[in-house]
Amino acid sequence: MSQFSVLLQKEWRENVRNYKIFWIPVVFILFGIMEPVINYFLPQILDSVGGLPEGAVLEIPTPTPEQILVAVTGQYQFIGMLALILAYMGTVAGERKSGTATLLYVRPLSFSAYFLSKWLMASLIALLSLWLGLLAAYYYTLLLFDTVNFADFLRFAATYSVWVVLIVSIVLAASAALPNAGMAAAVSLGSVLLMQLVDGLIGAYWSVSPLKIPVYAASWLNGRIDLVDFWISIGLVAVVIALLLIAGIWASRLNASKAKV
Amino acid sequence: MDQPTLLLLLLPVILIQLGLMIFTLVDLMRNPKPNGPKWMWGLVIVLVNIIGPILYLVIGRRNY
């Protein structure tokens, strides 16, 4: 346990020194603010961009505040995921390449403490960023549109958090299993996008799937949620995350010998 | 909505962007060995919105 806390402190220091603790929240907050603002000013933006003939009347229905929040997670689905993947692609692979790993691997290291400390720190930072971003989005939606039931918002954010933890687990497992950071990023981005594509195309045929977590998060706001399906999906995600963690620990032990000296 | 309120609404966004840009530029100037020419990173940080500074922090900075 003491090894775990030492490694956790190392991760914390690393995340502060390479500024990840600052810029990941900044990305989430920026996109959280921009979505409601852009939606609010959409008529003016269309007006000033021009291209419409004189006297054209455009009726854009005002989106509901719930739709805005869902649109924010729509942004996070791509840009947020990209930020997380870029930030954490090198967590294990980069350490092997830079030689930091040799400093650790020559010691009697518990690989589960090693991998789990990385996972915990990455997840905490990702969740902090997500919550700050969503709260910013909530505040701006409140200012510009209307109130959203705060309890619903909390359920929505909590459900989406599960998805973010899943993404972090995928990136870290890929980083442990693959030889370099670039490949880890490519594989995790590819798998996340492919999963979303598959679910988008034929997802209508099943209602229980780890891929449906963002959809479930959104349905807390619409008020249409099937609780049984929801909890089964959450359980499935927990199993998948546990499997990814075991695979990550196993892969980081297996690849320890590939560390560059 | 009139112009001053609009500005007030966008102020946090502008401040965050400017802060990120200045922070990254200072880091670039003090960085002894960035991954690529310094002037190129300077242009990327200043000209590419949001993504520029982050690209520098992720790949330009050489974290090791």
mmCIF file of C-alpha atoms in Angstrom:
data_model
loop_
_atom_site.group_PDB
_atom_site.id
_atom_site.type_symbol
_atom_site.label_atom_id
_atom_site.label_comp_id
_atom_site.label_asym_id
_atom_site.label_seq_id
_atom_site.Cartn_x
_atom_site.Cartn_y
_atom_site.Cartn_z
ATOM 1 C CA MET A 1 0.000 0.000 0.000
ATOM 2 C CA SER A 2 2.839 2.381 0.838
ATOM 3 C CA GLN A 3 4.316 1.632 -2.588
ATOM 4 C CA PHE A 4 1.002 2.612 -4.149
ATOM 5 C CA SER A 5 0.895 5.948 -2.364
ATOM 6 C CA VAL A 6 4.504 6.722 -3.312
ATOM 7 C CA LEU A 7 3.741 5.955 -6.949
ATOM 8 C CA LEU A 8 0.572 8.008 -6.742
ATOM 9 C CA GLN A 9 2.602 10.961 -5.520
ATOM 10 C CA LYS A 10 5.001 10.477 -8.420
ATOM 11 C CA GLU A 11 2.080 10.505 -10.853
ATOM 12 C CA TRP A 12 0.701 13.639 -9.252
ATOM 13 C CA ARG A 13 4.029 15.425 -9.537
ATOM 14 C CA GLU A 14 4.390 14.335 -13.150
ATOM 15 C CA ASN A 15 0.927 15.589 -14.046
ATOM 16 C CA VAL A 16 1.657 18.950 -12.428
ATOM 17 C CA ARG A 17 5.030 19.338 -14.099
ATOM 18 C CA ASN A 18 3.857 18.578 -17.615
ATOM 19 C CA TYR A 19 0.855 20.862 -16.992
ATOM 20 C CA LYS A 20 -1.752 18.176 -17.711
ATOM 21 C CA ILE A 21 -3.513 19.192 -14.517
ATOM 22 C CA PHE A 22 -4.029 22.627 -16.104
ATOM 23 C CA TRP A 23 -4.687 22.130 -19.769
ATOM 24 C CA ILE A 24 -7.070 19.162 -19.713
ATOM 25 C CA PRO A 25 -9.591 21.049 -17.528
ATOM 26 C CA VAL A 26 -9.103 24.110 -19.737
ATOM 27 C CA VAL A 27 -10.084 22.149 -22.851
ATOM 28 C CA PHE A 28 -13.212 20.760 -21.210
ATOM 29 C CA ILE A 29 -14.229 24.135 -19.768
ATOM 30 C CA LEU A 30 -13.708 25.946 -23.081
ATOM 31 C CA PHE A 31 -15.860 23.532 -25.020
ATOM 32 C CA GLY A 32 -18.398 23.450 -22.208
ATOM 33 C CA ILE A 33 -18.771 27.237 -22.384
ATOM 34 C CA MET A 34 -18.677 27.521 -26.149
ATOM 35 C CA GLU A 35 -21.544 25.146 -26.905
ATOM 36 C CA PRO A 36 -24.284 27.145 -25.092
ATOM 37 C CA VAL A 37 -22.847 30.475 -26.271
ATOM 38 C CA ILE A 38 -22.699 29.399 -29.918
ATOM 39 C CA ASN A 39 -26.217 28.008 -29.723
ATOM 40 C CA TYR A 40 -27.472 31.212 -28.173
ATOM 41 C CA PHE A 41 -25.933 33.422 -30.825
ATOM 42 C CA LEU A 42 -26.649 31.112 -33.746
ATOM 43 C CA PRO A 43 -29.162 33.465 -35.421
ATOM 44 C CA GLN A 44 -26.745 36.424 -35.198
ATOM 45 C CA ILE A 45 -23.844 34.278 -36.370
ATOM 46 C CA LEU A 46 -25.800 33.127 -39.407
ATOM 47 C CA ASP A 47 -26.776 36.723 -40.020
ATOM 48 C CA SER A 48 -23.252 38.094 -39.946
ATOM 49 C CA VAL A 49 -21.728 35.251 -41.926
ATOM 50 C CA GLY A 50 -24.193 36.196 -44.611
ATOM 51 C CA GLY A 51 -24.974 34.303 -47.781
ATOM 52 C CA LEU A 52 -28.677 34.679 -47.128
ATOM 53 C CA PRO A 53 -30.665 36.738 -49.637
ATOM 54 C CA GLU A 54 -32.087 40.042 -48.468
ATOM 55 C CA GLY A 55 -35.267 39.594 -46.480
ATOM 56 C CA ALA A 56 -34.869 35.876 -45.932
ATOM 57 C CA VAL A 57 -36.588 34.759 -42.769
ATOM 58 C CA LEU A 58 -35.014 31.893 -40.912
ATOM 59 C CA GLU A 59 -36.893 30.291 -38.070
ATOM 60 C CA ILE A 60 -34.505 28.414 -35.838
ATOM 61 C CA PRO A 61 -36.275 26.699 -32.971
ATOM 62 C CA THR A 62 -34.674 27.586 -29.648
ATOM 63 C CA PRO A 63 -33.040 24.434 -28.321
ATOM 64 C CA THR A 64 -34.131 23.275 -24.889
ATOM 65 C CA PRO A 65 -31.499 23.567 -22.131
ATOM 66 C CA GLU A 66 -31.374 19.774 -21.980
ATOM 67 C CA GLN A 67 -30.457 19.636 -25.653
ATOM 68 C CA ILE A 68 -27.580 22.039 -25.029
ATOM 69 C CA LEU A 69 -26.113 19.854 -22.304
ATOM 70 C CA VAL A 70 -26.412 16.793 -24.524
ATOM 71 C CA ALA A 71 -24.698 18.736 -27.313
ATOM 72 C CA VAL A 72 -21.837 19.512 -24.919
ATOM 73 C CA THR A 73 -21.256 15.810 -24.369
ATOM 74 C CA GLY A 74 -21.485 15.451 -28.141
ATOM 75 C CA GLN A 75 -18.456 17.763 -28.319
ATOM 76 C CA TYR A 76 -16.710 15.820 -25.572
ATOM 77 C CA GLN A 77 -17.348 12.583 -27.450
ATOM 78 C CA PHE A 78 -14.814 13.697 -29.999
ATOM 79 C CA ILE A 79 -12.670 16.583 -28.751
ATOM 80 C CA GLY A 80 -12.702 15.552 -25.114
ATOM 81 C CA MET A 81 -11.786 11.986 -26.009
ATOM 82 C CA LEU A 82 -9.028 13.261 -28.295
ATOM 83 C CA ALA A 83 -7.613 15.402 -25.475
ATOM 84 C CA LEU A 84 -7.669 12.505 -23.019
ATOM 85 C CA ILE A 85 -6.102 10.106 -25.517
ATOM 86 C CA LEU A 86 -3.348 12.567 -26.480
ATOM 87 C CA ALA A 87 -2.656 13.331 -22.843
ATOM 88 C CA TYR A 88 -2.413 9.761 -21.640
ATOM 89 C CA MET A 89 -1.152 7.860 -24.685
ATOM 90 C CA GLY A 90 2.387 7.910 -23.316
ATOM 91 C CA THR A 91 1.624 7.069 -19.693
ATOM 92 C CA VAL A 92 3.353 3.694 -19.815
ATOM 93 C CA ALA A 93 4.789 3.582 -23.346
ATOM 94 C CA GLY A 94 6.454 6.999 -23.073
ATOM 95 C CA GLU A 95 8.005 6.054 -19.770
ATOM 96 C CA ARG A 96 9.579 2.985 -21.346
ATOM 97 C CA LYS A 97 10.925 5.089 -24.190
ATOM 98 C CA SER A 98 12.305 7.944 -22.098
ATOM 99 C CA GLY A 99 14.094 5.702 -19.658
ATOM 100 C CA THR A 100 12.103 6.780 -16.604
ATOM 101 C CA ALA A 101 10.845 3.229 -16.557
ATOM 102 C CA THR A 102 14.308 1.772 -15.963
ATOM 103 C CA LEU A 103 14.544 3.746 -12.736
ATOM 104 C CA LEU A 104 11.375 2.024 -11.572
ATOM 105 C CA TYR A 105 11.849 -1.411 -13.041
ATOM 106 C CA VAL A 106 15.178 -2.054 -11.319
ATOM 107 C CA ARG A 107 13.378 -1.852 -8.008
ATOM 108 C CA PRO A 108 11.147 -4.564 -6.573
ATOM 109 C CA LEU A 109 8.081 -3.003 -8.160
ATOM 110 C CA SER A 110 4.545 -4.212 -7.782
ATOM 111 C CA PHE A 111 3.171 -3.816 -11.274
ATOM 112 C CA SER A 112 -0.387 -3.603 -10.049
ATOM 113 C CA ALA A 113 0.549 -0.654 -7.829
ATOM 114 C CA TYR A 114 2.451 0.838 -10.772
ATOM 115 C CA PHE A 115 -0.397 0.570 -13.262
ATOM 116 C CA LEU A 116 -3.224 1.316 -10.846
ATOM 117 C CA SER A 117 -1.527 4.468 -9.550
ATOM 118 C CA LYS A 118 -1.330 5.739 -13.127
ATOM 119 C CA TRP A 119 -4.923 4.762 -13.778
ATOM 120 C CA LEU A 120 -6.221 6.395 -10.609
ATOM 121 C CA MET A 121 -4.407 9.677 -11.230
ATOM 122 C CA ALA A 122 -5.442 9.814 -14.903
ATOM 123 C CA SER A 123 -9.061 9.044 -14.012
ATOM 124 C CA LEU A 124 -9.129 11.659 -11.267
ATOM 125 C CA ILE A 125 -7.815 14.358 -13.590
ATOM 126 C CA ALA A 126 -10.198 13.320 -16.370
ATOM 127 C CA LEU A 127 -13.161 13.378 -13.989
ATOM 128 C CA LEU A 128 -12.144 16.729 -12.521
ATOM 129 C CA SER A 129 -11.952 18.174 -16.042
ATOM 130 C CA LEU A 130 -15.261 16.647 -17.075
ATOM 131 C CA TRP A 131 -17.083 17.972 -14.008
ATOM 132 C CA LEU A 132 -15.600 21.452 -14.298
ATOM 133 C CA GLY A 133 -16.528 21.517 -17.983
ATOM 134 C CA LEU A 134 -20.062 20.281 -17.403
ATOM 135 C CA LEU A 135 -20.587 22.705 -14.520
ATOM 136 C CA ALA A 136 -19.422 25.560 -16.747
ATOM 137 C CA ALA A 137 -21.840 24.366 -19.430
ATOM 138 C CA TYR A 138 -24.613 24.101 -16.830
ATOM 139 C CA TYR A 139 -23.966 27.629 -15.607
ATOM 140 C CA TYR A 140 -23.975 29.117 -19.094
ATOM 141 C CA THR A 141 -27.097 27.187 -20.037
ATOM 142 C CA LEU A 142 -28.722 28.566 -16.905
ATOM 143 C CA LEU A 143 -27.731 32.108 -17.858
ATOM 144 C CA LEU A 144 -28.641 31.981 -21.519
ATOM 145 C CA PHE A 145 -31.516 29.524 -21.704
ATOM 146 C CA ASP A 146 -33.327 28.042 -18.804
ATOM 147 C CA THR A 147 -32.824 25.943 -15.713
ATOM 148 C CA VAL A 148 -32.243 22.224 -15.867
ATOM 149 C CA ASN A 149 -33.272 20.134 -12.900
ATOM 150 C CA PHE A 150 -30.039 19.920 -10.909
ATOM 151 C CA ALA A 151 -30.689 16.359 -9.721
ATOM 152 C CA ASP A 152 -31.154 15.264 -13.333
ATOM 153 C CA PHE A 153 -27.960 17.094 -14.235
ATOM 154 C CA LEU A 154 -26.040 15.275 -11.503
ATOM 155 C CA ARG A 155 -27.332 11.894 -12.713
ATOM 156 C CA PHE A 156 -26.414 12.838 -16.263
ATOM 157 C CA ALA A 157 -22.889 13.914 -15.296
ATOM 158 C CA ALA A 158 -22.344 10.864 -13.092
ATOM 159 C CA THR A 159 -23.389 8.520 -15.898
ATOM 160 C CA TYR A 160 -21.127 10.271 -18.359
ATOM 161 C CA SER A 161 -18.266 10.026 -15.833
ATOM 162 C CA VAL A 162 -18.467 6.240 -16.106
ATOM 163 C CA TRP A 163 -17.884 6.561 -19.842
ATOM 164 C CA VAL A 164 -14.868 8.828 -19.305
ATOM 165 C CA VAL A 165 -13.332 6.336 -16.880
ATOM 166 C CA LEU A 166 -13.840 3.647 -19.527
ATOM 167 C CA ILE A 167 -11.965 5.778 -22.084
ATOM 168 C CA VAL A 168 -9.093 6.392 -19.659
ATOM 169 C CA SER A 169 -8.880 2.645 -18.994
ATOM 170 C CA ILE A 170 -8.740 1.906 -22.728
ATOM 171 C CA VAL A 171 -5.944 4.455 -23.292
ATOM 172 C CA LEU A 172 -3.860 3.212 -20.372
ATOM 173 C CA ALA A 173 -4.266 -0.442 -21.316
ATOM 174 C CA ALA A 174 -3.268 0.402 -24.918
ATOM 175 C CA SER A 175 -0.304 2.389 -23.645
ATOM 176 C CA ALA A 176 0.862 -0.572 -21.568
ATOM 177 C CA ALA A 177 0.333 -3.112 -24.324
ATOM 178 C CA LEU A 178 1.796 -1.309 -27.341
ATOM 179 C CA PRO A 179 5.421 -0.395 -28.077
ATOM 180 C CA ASN A 180 5.000 3.366 -28.425
ATOM 181 C CA ALA A 181 2.719 6.250 -27.579
ATOM 182 C CA GLY A 182 1.690 6.939 -31.172
ATOM 183 C CA MET A 183 0.413 3.427 -31.685
ATOM 184 C CA ALA A 184 -1.382 3.517 -28.350
ATOM 185 C CA ALA A 185 -3.132 6.713 -29.406
ATOM 186 C CA ALA A 186 -4.028 5.313 -32.823
ATOM 187 C CA VAL A 187 -5.397 2.062 -31.424
ATOM 188 C CA SER A 188 -7.431 3.670 -28.662
ATOM 189 C CA LEU A 189 -8.800 6.414 -30.897
ATOM 190 C CA GLY A 190 -9.567 3.845 -33.592
ATOM 191 C CA SER A 191 -11.338 1.518 -31.188
ATOM 192 C CA VAL A 192 -13.352 4.303 -29.573
ATOM 193 C CA LEU A 193 -14.458 5.691 -32.945
ATOM 194 C CA LEU A 194 -15.193 2.210 -34.305
ATOM 195 C CA MET A 195 -17.278 1.366 -31.248
ATOM 196 C CA GLN A 196 -19.270 4.559 -31.657
ATOM 197 C CA LEU A 197 -19.746 3.845 -35.354
ATOM 198 C CA VAL A 198 -20.929 0.285 -34.743
ATOM 199 C CA ASP A 199 -23.306 1.420 -32.047
ATOM 200 C CA GLY A 200 -24.575 4.233 -34.246
ATOM 201 C CA LEU A 201 -25.225 1.933 -37.189
ATOM 202 C CA ILE A 202 -26.691 -1.193 -35.623
ATOM 203 C CA GLY A 203 -27.048 -0.150 -31.998
ATOM 204 C CA ALA A 204 -30.806 -0.066 -32.331
ATOM 205 C CA TYR A 205 -30.866 -3.868 -32.155
ATOM 206 C CA TRP A 206 -29.637 -4.007 -28.574
ATOM 207 C CA SER A 207 -30.486 -1.952 -25.564
ATOM 208 C CA VAL A 208 -27.787 -3.169 -23.192
ATOM 209 C CA SER A 209 -24.238 -2.308 -24.091
ATOM 210 C CA PRO A 210 -21.272 -0.453 -22.606
ATOM 211 C CA LEU A 211 -21.357 1.763 -25.698
ATOM 212 C CA LYS A 212 -24.767 3.069 -24.769
ATOM 213 C CA ILE A 213 -23.538 4.906 -21.666
ATOM 214 C CA PRO A 214 -23.501 8.359 -23.329
ATOM 215 C CA VAL A 215 -26.999 7.674 -24.658
ATOM 216 C CA TYR A 216 -28.140 6.697 -21.176
ATOM 217 C CA ALA A 217 -26.548 9.836 -19.761
ATOM 218 C CA ALA A 218 -28.546 11.899 -22.236
ATOM 219 C CA SER A 219 -31.749 10.031 -21.454
ATOM 220 C CA TRP A 220 -31.573 11.086 -17.793
ATOM 221 C CA LEU A 221 -32.235 14.570 -19.111
ATOM 222 C CA ASN A 222 -35.034 13.508 -21.430
ATOM 223 C CA GLY A 223 -36.586 11.605 -18.575
ATOM 224 C CA ARG A 224 -36.899 8.408 -20.616
ATOM 225 C CA ILE A 225 -34.666 5.807 -19.117
ATOM 226 C CA ASP A 226 -35.007 2.077 -18.709
ATOM 227 C CA LEU A 227 -33.494 1.495 -15.284
ATOM 228 C CA VAL A 228 -32.973 -2.253 -15.717
ATOM 229 C CA ASP A 229 -31.079 -1.835 -18.991
ATOM 230 C CA PHE A 230 -29.184 1.063 -17.470
ATOM 231 C CA TRP A 231 -27.893 -0.849 -14.463
ATOM 232 C CA ILE A 232 -27.004 -3.917 -16.556
ATOM 233 C CA SER A 233 -24.993 -1.649 -18.871
ATOM 234 C CA ILE A 234 -23.236 -0.004 -15.933
ATOM 235 C CA GLY A 235 -22.384 -3.458 -14.602
ATOM 236 C CA LEU A 236 -21.027 -4.444 -18.009
ATOM 237 C CA VAL A 237 -18.851 -1.328 -18.111
ATOM 238 C CA ALA A 238 -17.508 -2.129 -14.648
ATOM 239 C CA VAL A 239 -16.575 -5.622 -15.860
ATOM 240 C CA VAL A 240 -14.922 -4.208 -19.003
ATOM 241 C CA ILE A 241 -12.950 -1.670 -16.952
ATOM 242 C CA ALA A 242 -11.801 -4.405 -14.559
ATOM 243 C CA LEU A 243 -10.697 -6.560 -17.502
ATOM 244 C CA LEU A 244 -8.828 -3.624 -19.057
ATOM 245 C CA LEU A 245 -7.053 -2.971 -15.754
ATOM 246 C CA ILE A 246 -6.013 -6.619 -15.427
ATOM 247 C CA ALA A 247 -4.836 -6.598 -19.051
ATOM 248 C CA GLY A 248 -2.930 -3.356 -18.424
ATOM 249 C CA ILE A 249 -1.153 -4.700 -15.338
ATOM 250 C CA TRP A 250 -0.303 -7.931 -17.172
ATOM 251 C CA ALA A 251 0.924 -6.060 -20.278
ATOM 252 C CA SER A 252 3.068 -3.619 -18.320
ATOM 253 C CA ARG A 253 4.771 -6.539 -16.558
ATOM 254 C CA LEU A 254 5.201 -8.394 -19.860
ATOM 255 C CA ASN A 255 6.653 -5.362 -21.668
ATOM 256 C CA ALA A 256 8.908 -4.252 -18.821
ATOM 257 C CA SER A 257 11.872 -5.860 -20.543
ATOM 258 C CA LYS A 258 11.301 -3.647 -23.599
ATOM 259 C CA ALA A 259 12.229 -0.520 -21.654
ATOM 260 C CA LYS A 260 15.000 1.409 -23.330
ATOM 261 C CA VAL A 261 18.084 1.790 -21.156
ATOM 262 C CA MET B 1 -28.808 41.300 -26.398
ATOM 263 C CA ASP B 2 -26.506 44.297 -26.743
ATOM 264 C CA GLN B 3 -22.779 44.371 -27.304
ATOM 265 C CA PRO B 4 -21.483 44.903 -23.716
ATOM 266 C CA THR B 5 -23.332 41.856 -22.369
ATOM 267 C CA LEU B 6 -22.058 39.781 -25.247
ATOM 268 C CA LEU B 7 -18.524 40.796 -24.382
ATOM 269 C CA LEU B 8 -19.104 39.983 -20.733
ATOM 270 C CA LEU B 9 -20.349 36.532 -21.700
ATOM 271 C CA LEU B 10 -17.373 35.808 -23.882
ATOM 272 C CA LEU B 11 -14.867 37.279 -21.441
ATOM 273 C CA PRO B 12 -14.103 33.967 -19.671
ATOM 274 C CA VAL B 13 -13.497 32.248 -23.004
ATOM 275 C CA ILE B 14 -11.146 35.014 -24.157
ATOM 276 C CA LEU B 15 -9.341 35.080 -20.813
ATOM 277 C CA ILE B 16 -8.865 31.299 -20.797
ATOM 278 C CA GLN B 17 -7.570 31.323 -24.363
ATOM 279 C CA LEU B 18 -5.209 34.247 -23.753
ATOM 280 C CA GLY B 19 -4.011 32.735 -20.504
ATOM 281 C CA LEU B 20 -3.312 29.407 -22.167
ATOM 282 C CA MET B 21 -1.482 31.139 -25.017
ATOM 283 C CA ILE B 22 0.716 33.316 -22.790
ATOM 284 C CA PHE B 23 1.443 30.433 -20.429
ATOM 285 C CA THR B 24 2.497 28.212 -23.341
ATOM 286 C CA LEU B 25 4.586 30.961 -24.975
ATOM 287 C CA VAL B 26 6.482 31.572 -21.735
ATOM 288 C CA ASP B 27 7.090 27.852 -21.415
ATOM 289 C CA LEU B 28 8.306 27.711 -25.032
ATOM 290 C CA MET B 29 10.716 30.606 -24.477
ATOM 291 C CA ARG B 30 12.210 28.952 -21.412
ATOM 292 C CA ASN B 31 12.318 25.519 -23.008
ATOM 293 C CA PRO B 32 15.954 24.738 -23.857
ATOM 294 C CA LYS B 33 15.198 22.008 -26.386
ATOM 295 C CA PRO B 34 11.684 21.861 -27.829
ATOM 296 C CA ASN B 35 10.716 19.147 -30.277
ATOM 297 C CA GLY B 36 11.157 21.168 -33.497
ATOM 298 C CA PRO B 37 12.097 24.765 -34.323
ATOM 299 C CA LYS B 38 11.059 27.358 -31.761
ATOM 300 C CA TRP B 39 9.730 29.910 -34.253
ATOM 301 C CA MET B 40 7.434 27.250 -35.752
ATOM 302 C CA TRP B 41 5.969 26.420 -32.354
ATOM 303 C CA GLY B 42 5.574 30.122 -31.650
ATOM 304 C CA LEU B 43 3.511 30.522 -34.816
ATOM 305 C CA VAL B 44 1.469 27.411 -34.050
ATOM 306 C CA ILE B 45 0.689 28.621 -30.522
ATOM 307 C CA VAL B 46 -0.311 32.119 -31.620
ATOM 308 C CA LEU B 47 -2.158 31.287 -34.834
ATOM 309 C CA VAL B 48 -3.972 28.008 -34.133
ATOM 310 C CA ASN B 49 -6.852 28.575 -31.759
ATOM 311 C CA ILE B 50 -6.982 26.417 -28.609
ATOM 312 C CA ILE B 51 -5.533 23.387 -30.393
ATOM 313 C CA GLY B 52 -2.162 25.124 -31.019
ATOM 314 C CA PRO B 53 -1.033 25.526 -27.410
ATOM 315 C CA ILE B 54 -2.288 22.038 -26.607
ATOM 316 C CA LEU B 55 -0.408 20.520 -29.538
ATOM 317 C CA TYR B 56 2.724 22.195 -28.220
ATOM 318 C CA LEU B 57 2.149 20.869 -24.705
ATOM 319 C CA VAL B 58 1.506 17.351 -25.988
ATOM 320 C CA ILE B 59 4.164 16.879 -28.664
ATOM 321 C CA GLY B 60 6.347 19.984 -28.747
ATOM 322 C CA ARG B 61 7.465 20.122 -25.195
ATOM 323 C CA ARG B 62 9.530 16.981 -24.802
ATOM 324 C CA ASN B 63 8.380 15.912 -21.404
ATOM 325 C CA TYR B 64 11.456 13.833 -20.763
#
